[in-house]
């Protein structure tokens, strides 16, 4: 089970506790792009993520009411993930961050190309 988060110092801290980390923002973005994704589909989209890290991150996002988890009682088990209304409110902000990063990447002579998300 997840450790309790430190009490946020301010609203900005509260927000980044919900979307910060290596994979949280990308998971939210991919769920926005695809509407609904199964576990294996998310794993394929998130290059380099371990099974343990994906499971943990999805549980945290679900606990923070950012992701819906729908389980179908069938064999083999089927689980789908989608965004909650809370997470959908963040999509325009995540898109702004993505656009900002694209501009910074284009300015950097070492990378110089936009990275697909």
Coordinates of C-alpha atoms in Angstrom, one line a residue:
X1 CA 0.0 0.0 0.0
X2 CA 1.1 3.6 -0.6
X3 CA 2.7 5.7 2.0
X4 CA 0.7 8.8 3.0
X5 CA 1.9 11.9 1.1
X6 CA 3.5 14.8 3.0
X7 CA 1.0 17.6 3.7
X8 CA 1.2 20.0 0.8
X9 CA 2.6 23.4 1.5
X10 CA 0.4 25.2 -1.0
X11 CA -1.9 24.6 -3.9
X12 CA 1.0 24.2 -6.3
X13 CA 2.6 21.6 -4.1
X14 CA -0.8 19.8 -3.9
X15 CA -1.1 19.8 -7.7
X16 CA 2.4 18.5 -8.3
X17 CA 1.9 15.7 -5.7
X18 CA -1.0 14.5 -8.0
X19 CA 0.7 14.8 -11.4
X20 CA 4.4 14.8 -10.6
X21 CA 6.7 11.9 -11.1
X22 CA 8.2 10.2 -14.1
X23 CA 5.1 8.5 -15.4
X24 CA 1.9 10.1 -14.0
X25 CA 1.7 13.0 -16.5
X26 CA 2.3 10.6 -19.4
X27 CA -0.3 8.2 -18.2
X28 CA -2.8 11.0 -17.9
X29 CA -1.9 12.2 -21.4
X30 CA -2.1 8.8 -23.1
X31 CA -5.5 8.2 -21.4
X32 CA -6.6 11.5 -22.8
X33 CA -5.5 10.7 -26.3
X34 CA -7.0 7.1 -26.3
X35 CA -10.0 7.7 -23.9
X36 CA -9.7 4.1 -22.6
X37 CA -6.6 1.9 -22.3
X38 CA -6.0 -1.6 -21.0
X39 CA -3.0 -2.3 -18.8
X40 CA -1.0 -3.9 -21.6
X41 CA -1.7 -1.0 -23.9
X42 CA -0.4 1.4 -21.3
X43 CA 2.7 -0.7 -20.7
X44 CA 3.5 -0.6 -24.4
X45 CA 3.1 3.1 -24.6
X46 CA 5.3 3.8 -21.6
X47 CA 8.7 2.7 -22.8
X48 CA 10.9 1.4 -20.0
X49 CA 8.3 1.2 -17.3
X50 CA 8.4 -1.9 -15.1
X51 CA 5.2 -3.9 -14.3
X52 CA 5.6 -3.0 -10.6
X53 CA 6.0 0.7 -11.4
X54 CA 3.0 0.8 -13.7
X55 CA 0.8 -1.0 -11.2
X56 CA 1.9 1.3 -8.4
X57 CA 1.4 4.4 -10.4
X58 CA -2.0 3.4 -11.6
X59 CA -3.1 2.6 -8.0
X60 CA -1.8 6.0 -6.8
X61 CA -3.7 7.8 -9.6
X62 CA -6.8 5.8 -8.8
X63 CA -6.4 6.7 -5.1
X64 CA -6.0 10.4 -6.0
X65 CA -9.2 10.1 -8.1
X66 CA -7.5 10.8 -11.4
X67 CA -8.0 7.5 -13.0
X68 CA -11.1 5.2 -13.2
X69 CA -10.4 1.5 -13.1
X70 CA -13.1 -0.7 -14.6
X71 CA -12.9 -4.5 -14.1
X72 CA -14.8 -6.9 -16.3
X73 CA -15.6 -10.2 -14.7
X74 CA -14.5 -12.5 -17.5
X75 CA -11.7 -15.0 -18.2
X76 CA -9.0 -13.8 -18.9
X77 CA -9.6 -10.8 -16.7
X78 CA -10.1 -7.5 -18.5
X79 CA -9.3 -4.1 -16.8
X80 CA -9.7 -0.7 -18.5
X81 CA -8.5 2.6 -17.4
X82 CA -9.9 6.0 -18.2
X83 CA -9.7 9.6 -16.9
X84 CA -11.9 10.9 -14.1
X85 CA -13.6 14.3 -14.4
X86 CA -10.8 15.7 -12.1
X87 CA -8.1 14.5 -14.4
X88 CA -9.9 15.8 -17.5
X89 CA -9.7 19.3 -16.0
X90 CA -5.9 19.0 -16.0
X91 CA -5.6 18.1 -19.7
X92 CA -5.5 21.7 -21.0
X93 CA -2.7 22.5 -18.5
X94 CA -0.7 19.3 -19.4
X95 CA -1.1 20.3 -23.1
X96 CA 0.3 23.8 -22.2
X97 CA 3.3 22.1 -20.5
X98 CA 3.8 19.9 -23.6
X99 CA 3.7 22.9 -25.9
X100 CA 6.1 24.8 -23.7
X101 CA 8.5 21.8 -23.7
X102 CA 8.3 21.5 -27.5
X103 CA 9.4 25.1 -27.8
X104 CA 12.3 24.6 -25.3
X105 CA 13.4 21.3 -27.1
X106 CA 13.5 23.1 -30.5
X107 CA 15.7 25.8 -29.0
X108 CA 18.2 23.2 -27.7
X109 CA 20.8 22.3 -30.3
X110 CA 21.5 18.9 -28.7
X111 CA 17.9 17.7 -29.2
X112 CA 16.5 20.0 -31.8
X113 CA 13.5 17.9 -32.7
X114 CA 10.1 17.6 -31.2
X115 CA 9.5 14.4 -29.2
X116 CA 6.2 12.6 -29.8
X117 CA 4.0 11.9 -26.8

